[in-house]
Amino acid sequence: MAQPNLEPTVCAGDVLGAYLRSQATAFLRGLRLHGESAASGADAAGGFDAARSLRGAARRISGSLATFRVVTESSWADGLRTELVWLSSTLADEHAYAARLDRLMDALHRLSGGSEVPSPRGSAGALTVGSARAGALLERQLTLARTRSHSATLQALGSARFHAVADAVAVLASEVPLDAVAARGRVDDVLVPLAAVAETRLSAAVAALPSAEGTHPYNADHDGRWHEVRHLLRVHRYAREALGDDVTRAAAAGEALDRHRDAAEAAAASATAARTPRIAPATAYALGVLHADQRHEVEAARFDFRQIWLPAPLASSGGAVTPR
Amino acid sequence: MAQPNLEPTVCAGDVLGAYLRSQATAFLRGLRLHGESAASGADAAGGFDAARSLRGAARRISGSLATFRVVTESSWADGLRTELVWLSSTLADEHAYAARLDRLMDALHRLSGGSEVPSPRGSAGALTVGSARAGALLERQLTLARTRSHSATLQALGSARFHAVADAVAVLASEVPLDAVAARGRVDDVLVPLAAVAETRLSAAVAALPSAEGTHPYNADHDGRWHEVRHLLRVHRYAREALGDDVTRAAAAGEALDRHRDAAEAAAASATAARTPRIAPATAYALGVLHADQRHEVEAARFDFRQIWLPAPLASSGGAVTPR
């Protein structure tokens, strides 16, 4: 029964089908765990982990359906992809607000001197006055937003729309609707060129990013282009994953862009909180410091991404580079 | 009349005397120019340049008198040095307030979007609301401080104490009071070891600086140690200048520490302004951003100093380093 030299007979449909089935299985497992943790009321740790793996599987399925669209039944793929994007973004909100609050509280703690160093004079002392109130304000605003998205998540998970998605993914776990012709092609002829298209799109977006010199850190004008790179890097990474390639570097670069997005959103939340009517000047001052701090984290994340992702420069000078 | 091979006959007193005489001459020229520009009312450009060269000469004389104290008549050197330190610090204040205001205004302009990029959304827009008022507040406070130090400078320049300093420097320009024995020694035996002591003191202070990792940028606790390194670097540089050595690297490192001092003082001025009673939250927010910005400039200056001054690390990794 053993077939020696099996590889040449593996076709595009086999590889893509195996990847989609494994992700569909992960999706369903995450869904089950999410439901269990919601039922048991143990929302914090288990629920977050379940929601995270659910979102990860949803993103991998929708990303692969986009990249390898022509290898699948395209109209089915388009429909499922739309629904998965809706679901994962709905699920992401609640987690994002919680993570943003954690990030801002950590930063405030650090900025106001934290537990590390007692600060007898000047700036840090002045900051402590407002940072407690700034923290309370941010907590109130972000907890409210988080509660709203928790309700939205519960509503979504109880909707007919959600049950239709879950049913579609359950079908996908056993049977992937493929394009009969394209799926029979060789991996190198079909999947590899499609993955290369995703990579080309990413490279073009990276090349079009504004240079590090021309920007200043408090300007959020360029954030959108960086968020787009983050999205394209994910699509690229999932395509490579489907092909069984090593994605370590893409994952590390993606983490830098996740930090970039988180810091940009945290800076925006701080600026929003500073526009709250009738806050004390000390509170506004602390929010200003916090905003600037998070924008510097944005810059640091951009620097980290470039270090990880862009080709290393010639090691001629031997000097280190400062991200200014 | 020509003496072949003159160098071995040059003694410590000749080298130190020539340096002190040239600096005394520069001091007197600066003093004359300062008086002329004050009389003509052209205070802005010419007056600042004259005061700058006056201060530079005063620092070089007092620094050399400290390093090479034993080569001079020590009691005379100690007295003149004390008076020169008083004079140069008095002269420095007015310029420092003006420079601080310029630095803060430039930063505010940059932070609020400046003329470079119109900023339709979020952070920069919110910042613009408060930055104009923050700028007006800082201008009021720093202009007041500058006016006070201008009066103090005028009072100092009219004082008997000042005229005594000017007389002493006028004597120095023609005749340097030296220690008869030490001044006859060879340069290598007398001046070089004394300059090495100044360098050792600097190296010890640099080695004792807190590591870049352990600090966070909003904490001013370590500023004093950096300001002390700036002072010791100047003393070292002037000692090397007196010996005719190349001081390019020391001058560049000193510029980084000047920026460090300026940014630290600007950050403190912003924090002080934020404690003004009854300011609007938007103003306080802008001052918070400004404070954090200047503290990041402090960090960048520390990074620059290390890059210029510390021995280059082994170029093994080839990677660049981010100053976090």
XYZ file of C-alpha atoms in Angstrom:
648
model
C 0.000 0.000 0.000
C 2.979 2.314 0.602
C 3.565 4.668 -2.276
C 7.216 5.604 -2.581
C 7.867 9.188 -3.692
C 4.434 10.486 -2.733
C 5.175 14.171 -3.094
C 4.647 14.778 -6.814
C 1.071 13.563 -6.455
C 0.199 16.173 -3.761
C -1.923 18.788 -5.501
C -2.924 22.353 -4.577
C -6.329 21.259 -3.325
C -4.801 18.750 -0.912
C -2.529 21.326 0.705
C -5.085 24.120 0.911
C -7.821 21.692 2.000
C -5.699 20.290 4.827
C -4.884 23.794 6.079
C -8.477 25.012 5.929
C -9.777 21.862 7.616
C -7.259 22.177 10.469
C -8.184 25.840 10.966
C -11.886 25.034 10.842
C -11.310 22.410 13.541
C -9.413 24.980 15.656
C -12.298 27.407 15.161
C -14.853 24.889 16.383
C -12.697 23.936 19.380
C -12.297 27.610 20.302
C -16.031 28.077 19.969
C -16.746 25.162 22.279
C -14.246 26.377 24.897
C -15.668 29.896 24.647
C -19.159 28.619 25.236
C -18.028 26.500 28.181
C -16.156 29.339 29.868
C -19.120 31.664 29.332
C -21.464 29.071 30.863
C -19.187 28.474 33.860
C -18.755 32.215 34.374
C -14.935 31.876 34.363
C -14.666 34.662 31.824
C -11.246 36.141 32.507
C -8.477 33.752 31.491
C -10.112 30.796 29.757
C -12.629 32.934 27.913
C -9.936 35.233 26.545
C -7.785 32.320 25.418
C -10.768 30.659 23.722
C -11.778 33.911 22.031
C -8.184 34.485 20.933
C -7.844 31.077 19.286
C -11.311 31.493 17.758
C -10.266 34.845 16.233
C -6.929 33.429 15.094
C -8.614 30.564 13.264
C -11.215 32.893 11.741
C -8.436 35.204 10.461
C -6.467 32.288 9.028
C -9.496 30.918 7.203
C -10.558 34.298 5.815
C -6.968 35.197 4.879
C -6.449 31.918 3.047
C -9.773 32.263 1.274
C -8.629 35.698 0.058
C -5.149 34.652 -1.072
C -6.171 31.319 -2.626
C -9.643 32.424 -3.724
C -9.392 30.933 -7.252
C -8.547 27.483 -5.830
C -11.879 27.427 -3.974
C -15.466 27.853 -5.057
C -15.107 31.621 -5.266
C -18.661 32.743 -4.487
C -18.768 30.475 -1.431
C -15.330 31.727 -0.365
C -16.340 35.364 -0.718
C -19.445 34.877 1.373
C -17.758 32.975 4.180
C -14.834 35.398 4.222
C -17.129 38.407 4.740
C -18.848 36.671 7.625
C -15.589 35.612 9.282
C -14.206 39.165 9.080
C -17.393 40.426 10.737
C -17.142 37.793 13.472
C -13.465 38.227 14.290
C -13.715 42.020 14.424
C -16.765 41.767 16.715
C -14.913 39.360 18.998
C -11.758 41.490 18.942
C -13.302 44.670 20.346
C -13.875 43.511 23.892
C -10.380 42.145 24.206
C -8.930 45.290 22.635
C -10.545 47.603 25.200
C -9.329 45.437 28.086
C -5.793 45.287 26.669
C -5.788 49.043 26.022
C -6.754 49.775 29.611
C -4.003 47.432 30.878
C -1.458 49.129 28.628
C -2.456 52.626 29.732
C -2.471 51.689 33.415
C 0.972 50.126 33.122
C 2.253 53.241 31.362
C 0.725 55.570 33.970
C 2.283 53.509 36.733
C 5.674 53.706 35.019
C 5.343 57.420 34.221
C 4.383 58.426 37.733
C 7.523 56.807 39.106
C 6.061 53.389 39.720
C 7.557 51.318 42.488
C 11.072 51.501 41.092
C 12.446 54.838 42.159
C 11.062 57.322 44.645
C 11.105 60.704 42.915
C 11.623 63.587 45.320
C 11.618 66.460 42.864
C 10.019 68.065 39.848
C 8.348 66.314 37.025
C 7.479 62.879 38.337
C 5.965 64.362 41.473
C 3.745 66.701 39.487
C 2.753 63.763 37.352
C 1.667 61.668 40.315
C -0.892 64.309 41.257
C -2.761 63.879 37.998
C -1.964 60.312 37.082
C -4.302 58.766 39.643
C -7.181 60.845 38.323
C -6.166 60.206 34.733
C -6.149 56.490 35.504
C -9.610 56.668 37.046
C -10.912 58.578 34.031
C -9.435 56.122 31.528
C -10.713 53.179 33.535
C -14.232 54.612 33.540
C -14.233 55.331 29.807
C -12.595 52.093 28.667
C -14.569 49.887 31.027
C -17.753 51.413 29.643
C -16.574 50.734 26.075
C -15.581 47.206 27.050
C -18.942 46.503 28.649
C -20.674 47.697 25.499
C -18.598 45.422 23.289
C -19.149 42.519 25.683
C -22.901 43.010 25.144
C -22.319 43.261 21.392
C -20.318 40.012 21.477
C -23.040 38.182 23.395
C -25.642 39.503 20.974
C -23.534 38.426 18.004
C -22.959 34.927 19.408
C -26.699 34.480 19.861
C -27.600 35.704 16.367
C -28.788 33.695 13.384
C -25.921 35.254 11.443
C -23.412 33.712 13.832
C -25.036 30.286 13.708
C -24.844 30.376 9.925
C -21.100 31.098 10.123
C -20.565 28.308 12.638
C -22.475 25.900 10.406
C -20.400 26.904 7.382
C -17.167 26.367 9.297
C -18.437 22.995 10.541
C -18.942 21.957 6.907
C -15.458 23.298 6.092
C -13.940 21.083 8.803
C -14.868 18.013 6.848
C -15.250 19.133 3.251
C -13.600 22.137 1.580
C -15.466 23.443 -1.513
C -12.690 23.634 -4.113
C -12.486 24.678 -7.742
C -12.206 21.356 -9.537
C -9.627 22.479 -12.095
C -7.367 24.716 -10.014
C -7.325 22.317 -7.072
C -5.802 19.575 -9.232
C -2.819 21.756 -10.178
C 0.612 21.332 -8.665
C 1.347 23.337 -5.508
C 4.231 25.141 -7.239
C 2.040 26.084 -10.177
C -1.048 27.206 -8.248
C -0.534 28.037 -4.563
C 3.027 29.377 -4.685
C 2.277 32.084 -7.286
C -0.866 33.139 -5.374
C 1.151 33.401 -2.147
C 3.712 35.444 -4.079
C 0.986 37.911 -5.047
C 0.163 38.426 -1.368
C 3.853 38.932 -0.642
C 4.227 41.453 -3.479
C 1.300 43.431 -2.126
C 2.938 43.491 1.302
C 6.313 44.547 -0.121
C 4.717 47.400 -2.055
C 2.913 48.650 1.050
C 6.112 48.448 3.115
C 8.085 50.291 0.437
C 5.448 53.030 0.387
C 5.711 53.659 4.138
C 6.960 57.165 4.964
C 10.632 57.264 5.849
C 11.540 57.311 9.522
C 13.199 60.722 9.228
C 10.331 62.662 7.754
C 7.834 62.028 10.520
C 7.432 63.250 14.042
C 6.088 61.008 16.735
C 2.933 62.865 17.725
C 1.422 62.821 14.300
C -1.057 60.018 13.739
C -1.442 60.799 10.019
C 0.573 57.785 8.931
C -0.943 55.251 11.305
C -3.409 53.991 8.699
C -0.669 52.989 6.305
C 1.044 51.057 9.067
C -2.203 49.317 10.032
C -2.599 48.311 6.391
C 0.905 46.802 6.416
C -0.051 44.893 9.560
C -3.083 43.449 7.757
C -1.094 42.539 4.635
C 1.655 40.950 6.717
C -0.930 38.712 8.374
C -2.364 37.651 5.022
C 1.165 36.932 3.792
C 1.994 34.976 6.938
C -1.127 32.801 6.760
C -0.455 32.056 3.090
C 3.065 30.897 4.012
C 1.655 28.876 6.898
C -0.712 27.123 4.510
C 2.297 26.195 2.362
C 4.116 24.861 5.432
C 6.841 27.522 5.311
C 8.683 28.925 8.299
C 6.884 32.086 9.478
C 9.029 32.935 12.515
C 10.239 36.245 11.094
C 6.785 37.239 9.876
C 5.359 36.422 13.314
C 7.999 38.570 15.061
C 7.434 41.450 12.635
C 3.696 41.045 13.177
C 4.141 41.323 16.932
C 5.922 44.649 16.422
C 2.969 45.841 14.315
C 0.531 44.598 16.962
C 2.406 46.730 19.498
C 2.272 49.593 16.992
C -1.484 49.316 16.679
C -2.007 48.945 20.446
C 0.167 51.973 21.234
C -1.521 54.091 18.556
C -4.964 53.207 19.930
C -3.832 53.842 23.500
C -2.464 57.262 22.503
C -5.783 58.062 20.842
C -7.690 56.935 23.943
C -5.535 59.250 26.060
C -6.194 62.179 23.706
C -9.920 61.396 23.788
C -9.955 61.296 27.580
C -8.212 64.692 27.651
C -11.172 66.162 25.777
C -13.545 65.180 28.600
C -15.194 68.392 29.831
C -14.313 69.823 33.241
C -11.284 67.663 34.037
C -8.588 69.107 36.305
C -5.443 70.550 34.675
C -3.294 67.994 36.514
C -5.380 65.199 34.970
C -5.027 66.716 31.502
C -1.275 67.136 32.029
C -0.884 63.452 32.930
C -2.945 62.479 29.870
C -0.658 64.642 27.714
C 2.435 62.899 29.047
C 0.698 59.558 28.553
C -0.261 60.424 24.988
C 3.313 61.416 24.126
C 4.635 58.276 25.801
C 2.379 56.031 23.736
C 3.272 57.873 20.527
C 6.914 57.172 21.339
C 5.973 53.521 21.747
C 4.452 53.797 18.278
C 7.780 55.054 16.947
C 9.695 52.334 18.788
C 7.407 49.675 17.291
C 7.987 51.084 13.792
C 11.712 50.953 14.434
C 11.447 47.362 15.678
C 9.428 46.349 12.626
C 12.028 47.833 10.280
C 14.799 46.066 12.183
C 13.059 42.716 11.888
C 11.549 42.950 8.458
C 13.712 45.095 6.223
C 16.917 43.696 4.732
C 19.838 44.309 7.086
C 21.971 47.238 5.933
C 25.606 46.627 5.046
C 27.535 46.292 8.292
C 30.096 48.812 7.080
C 29.724 51.580 9.615
C 29.306 49.307 12.604
C 27.479 52.099 14.374
C 24.092 51.828 15.950
C 21.129 53.808 14.724
C 18.835 55.909 16.821
C 15.176 56.124 15.794
C 14.593 59.826 15.538
C 69.157 84.030 15.967
C 67.281 80.925 14.897
C 67.354 78.169 17.490
C 67.154 74.743 15.890
C 65.198 72.155 17.905
C 63.390 74.654 20.121
C 60.866 72.212 21.608
C 62.814 70.660 24.458
C 63.249 74.119 26.011
C 59.451 74.762 26.171
C 58.411 74.397 29.807
C 55.017 73.947 31.518
C 54.767 77.626 32.405
C 55.271 78.666 28.765
C 52.427 76.449 27.509
C 49.975 77.254 30.298
C 50.912 80.953 30.231
C 50.320 81.215 26.481
C 46.917 79.540 26.812
C 45.794 81.697 29.728
C 47.020 84.897 28.033
C 45.146 84.059 24.826
C 41.954 83.326 26.779
C 42.345 86.502 28.816
C 42.660 88.451 25.557
C 39.514 86.746 24.243
C 37.740 87.641 27.484
C 38.681 91.324 27.160
C 37.639 91.405 23.485
C 34.290 89.835 24.388
C 33.863 92.356 27.159
C 34.539 95.270 24.805
C 32.123 93.947 22.174
C 29.494 93.333 24.847
C 29.811 96.901 26.071
C 29.618 98.285 22.521
C 26.515 96.284 21.603
C 24.841 97.261 24.889
C 25.659 100.942 24.222
C 24.375 100.779 20.630
C 21.238 98.960 21.766
C 21.811 96.170 19.238
C 21.322 93.596 21.966
C 20.014 90.613 20.084
C 22.687 89.092 17.855
C 25.933 90.918 18.589
C 25.324 91.069 22.306
C 24.649 87.324 22.525
C 27.759 86.487 20.522
C 29.881 88.774 22.701
C 28.427 87.331 25.902
C 28.966 83.810 24.579
C 32.671 84.377 23.824
C 33.053 86.171 27.149
C 31.563 83.184 28.965
C 33.641 80.726 26.926
C 36.877 82.524 27.801
C 35.864 82.791 31.472
C 35.145 79.046 31.590
C 38.452 78.197 29.909
C 40.423 80.352 32.325
C 38.656 79.022 35.415
C 38.847 75.439 34.134
C 42.573 75.706 33.437
C 43.187 77.321 36.797
C 41.445 74.365 38.436
C 43.245 71.649 36.467
C 46.697 73.256 36.526
C 46.305 74.945 39.914
C 49.717 73.875 41.240
C 51.514 75.412 38.231
C 50.093 78.831 39.139
C 50.190 80.949 42.263
C 47.462 78.888 43.934
C 45.866 81.474 46.192
C 45.614 83.940 43.301
C 44.222 81.158 41.052
C 41.588 80.119 43.598
C 40.378 83.698 44.022
C 40.128 84.453 40.306
C 38.498 81.131 39.579
C 35.708 81.764 42.103
C 35.021 85.159 40.573
C 35.017 83.841 37.000
C 32.549 81.087 37.907
C 30.275 83.705 39.462
C 30.544 85.926 36.398
C 29.972 83.263 33.767
C 26.986 81.787 35.599
C 25.465 85.264 35.974
C 25.948 85.926 32.269
C 24.620 82.504 31.311
C 21.186 82.849 32.910
C 19.735 85.410 30.526
C 20.846 83.470 27.491
C 19.584 80.222 28.994
C 16.042 81.559 29.483
C 15.945 82.900 25.927
C 17.254 79.605 24.498
C 14.806 77.612 26.628
C 11.878 79.615 25.332
C 13.067 79.135 21.734
C 13.415 75.392 22.295
C 9.950 75.070 23.834
C 8.315 77.168 21.114
C 9.987 75.098 18.390
C 8.826 71.912 20.110
C 5.256 73.194 20.508
C 5.189 74.165 16.855
C 6.426 70.730 15.867
C 4.068 68.918 18.257
C 0.974 70.775 17.127
C 1.613 69.701 13.539
C 3.650 72.720 12.552
C 3.655 73.789 8.952
C 4.654 70.374 7.645
C 1.525 68.287 7.591
C -2.062 69.334 8.130
C -3.527 66.963 10.687
C -7.212 66.320 10.181
C -7.814 63.883 13.019
C -7.283 63.094 16.628
C -4.232 63.846 18.631
C -2.546 66.677 16.790
C -5.800 68.573 16.507
C -6.505 68.295 20.231
C -2.979 69.430 20.867
C -3.370 72.562 18.759
C -6.199 73.746 20.998
C -3.948 73.897 24.009
C -0.556 74.509 22.443
C -1.196 78.163 21.630
C -2.195 78.843 25.231
C 0.681 76.719 26.539
C 3.024 78.747 24.344
C 1.629 82.028 25.661
C 1.983 80.799 29.250
C 5.573 79.665 28.757
C 6.435 82.880 26.952
C 5.062 84.921 29.834
C 6.909 82.928 32.497
C 10.238 82.623 30.707
C 10.250 86.213 29.465
C 9.721 87.356 33.024
C 12.616 85.181 34.202
C 14.760 86.442 31.340
C 14.007 90.084 32.143
C 14.986 89.467 35.749
C 18.300 87.917 34.746
C 18.918 90.735 32.286
C 18.617 93.167 35.184
C 20.868 90.938 37.262
C 23.442 90.926 34.460
C 23.383 94.706 34.118
C 23.732 95.038 37.869
C 26.651 92.596 37.894
C 28.439 94.362 35.025
C 28.206 97.666 36.915
C 29.442 96.243 40.200
C 32.816 96.759 41.869
C 33.108 92.968 42.024
C 32.931 92.778 38.233
C 35.473 95.554 37.732
C 37.867 93.699 40.016
C 37.477 90.547 37.851
C 38.030 92.536 34.675
C 41.160 94.117 36.147
C 42.509 90.723 37.209
C 41.919 89.303 33.719
C 43.589 92.381 32.186
C 46.670 91.633 34.273
C 46.460 87.971 33.231
C 46.510 88.988 29.560
C 50.079 90.266 29.952
C 51.480 88.432 32.960
C 50.396 85.052 34.336
C 51.272 84.521 38.034
C 53.019 81.139 38.025
C 54.563 78.900 40.617
C 58.294 79.383 40.037
C 59.279 75.751 40.493
C 56.399 73.917 38.831
C 56.343 76.285 35.846
C 59.926 75.380 34.946
C 59.110 71.669 34.692
C 58.707 69.859 31.390
C 55.214 69.779 29.882
C 55.170 65.975 30.004
C 56.182 65.949 33.639
C 53.861 68.677 34.894
C 50.873 69.511 32.661
C 50.194 66.103 31.116
C 49.757 64.291 34.465
C 47.486 67.089 35.732
C 45.364 66.834 32.587
C 45.240 63.070 33.112
C 43.776 63.622 36.579
C 40.952 65.664 35.032
C 40.381 62.905 32.478
C 40.309 60.222 35.183
C 37.706 62.177 37.104
C 35.583 62.396 33.952
C 35.953 58.686 33.193
C 34.909 57.758 36.715
C 31.810 59.967 36.488
C 30.893 58.497 33.086
C 31.379 54.950 34.366
C 29.103 55.723 37.325
C 26.226 56.902 35.103
C 23.112 54.722 35.402
C 22.760 52.242 32.570
C 20.459 53.145 29.708
C 18.157 50.207 30.424
C 17.389 50.863 34.065
C 15.898 54.309 33.594
C 12.684 55.641 32.203
C 12.560 58.900 30.339
C 10.246 60.895 32.594
C 12.366 60.552 35.682
C 14.666 63.504 36.330
C 16.432 61.797 39.258
C 19.593 61.128 37.282
C 19.881 64.510 35.600
C 22.323 65.826 38.197
C 24.841 63.087 37.490
C 24.691 63.883 33.797
C 25.120 67.605 34.442
C 28.203 66.756 36.510
C 29.616 64.745 33.584
C 28.989 67.751 31.343
C 30.993 69.939 33.723
C 33.863 67.444 33.988
C 33.938 66.975 30.223
C 34.385 70.719 29.787
C 37.244 70.805 32.292
C 38.867 67.878 30.496
C 38.391 69.525 27.107
C 39.924 72.845 28.183
C 42.896 71.030 29.708
C 43.471 69.266 26.381
C 43.032 72.542 24.535
C 45.723 74.105 26.706
C 48.041 71.259 25.721
C 47.243 71.837 22.044
C 45.499 68.450 21.639
C 42.635 67.717 19.254
C 39.337 68.185 21.109
C 36.901 67.493 18.250
C 35.409 64.420 19.904
C 35.151 66.087 23.297
C 33.451 69.095 21.681
C 30.904 66.859 19.910
C 30.217 64.913 23.109
C 29.893 68.212 24.935
C 27.296 69.413 22.442
C 25.227 66.300 23.182
C 25.440 67.101 26.901
C 24.497 70.723 26.221
C 21.393 69.432 24.448
C 20.809 67.119 27.396
C 20.925 70.016 29.844
C 18.751 72.246 27.650
C 16.105 69.544 27.175
C 16.070 68.678 30.881
C 15.597 72.351 31.799
C 12.912 72.780 29.144
C 11.050 69.730 30.476
C 11.237 71.171 33.987
C 9.957 74.538 32.716
C 7.004 72.769 31.104
C 6.225 70.884 34.328
C 6.481 74.145 36.286
C 4.122 75.909 33.881
C 1.629 73.056 34.275
C 1.455 73.824 38.008
C 0.220 77.361 37.296
C -3.149 77.725 39.053
C -6.358 77.935 37.016
C -4.969 76.928 33.623
C -7.299 75.238 31.141
C -7.111 71.428 30.814
C -6.153 71.785 27.126
C -3.204 73.942 28.149
C -2.116 71.425 30.778
C -2.474 68.596 28.252
C -0.202 70.381 25.773
C 2.318 71.020 28.537
C 2.231 67.324 29.419
C 2.965 66.339 25.832
C 5.698 68.981 25.720
C 7.225 67.705 28.945
C 7.313 64.124 27.676
C 8.748 65.304 24.363
C 11.600 67.118 26.057
C 12.302 64.177 28.349
C 12.610 62.045 25.227
C 15.070 64.617 23.883
C 16.961 64.110 27.143
C 17.106 60.378 26.443
C 18.165 60.958 22.844
C 20.975 63.267 23.996
C 22.188 60.616 26.458
C 22.172 58.092 23.662
C 24.094 60.486 21.393
C 26.652 61.141 24.101
C 27.251 57.424 24.605
C 27.603 56.930 20.861
C 30.198 59.677 20.594
C 32.102 59.193 23.799
C 32.069 55.554 24.810
C 34.332 53.041 23.079
C 32.594 51.535 20.064
C 31.191 48.063 20.819
C 32.436 45.064 18.883
C 30.703 45.001 15.497
C 29.771 41.366 16.021
C 25.986 41.472 15.901
C 25.780 44.098 13.167
C 22.381 45.087 14.491
C 21.403 48.600 15.459
C 20.397 49.490 18.967
C 17.255 51.306 19.967
C 17.468 53.636 22.932
C 14.714 52.365 25.195
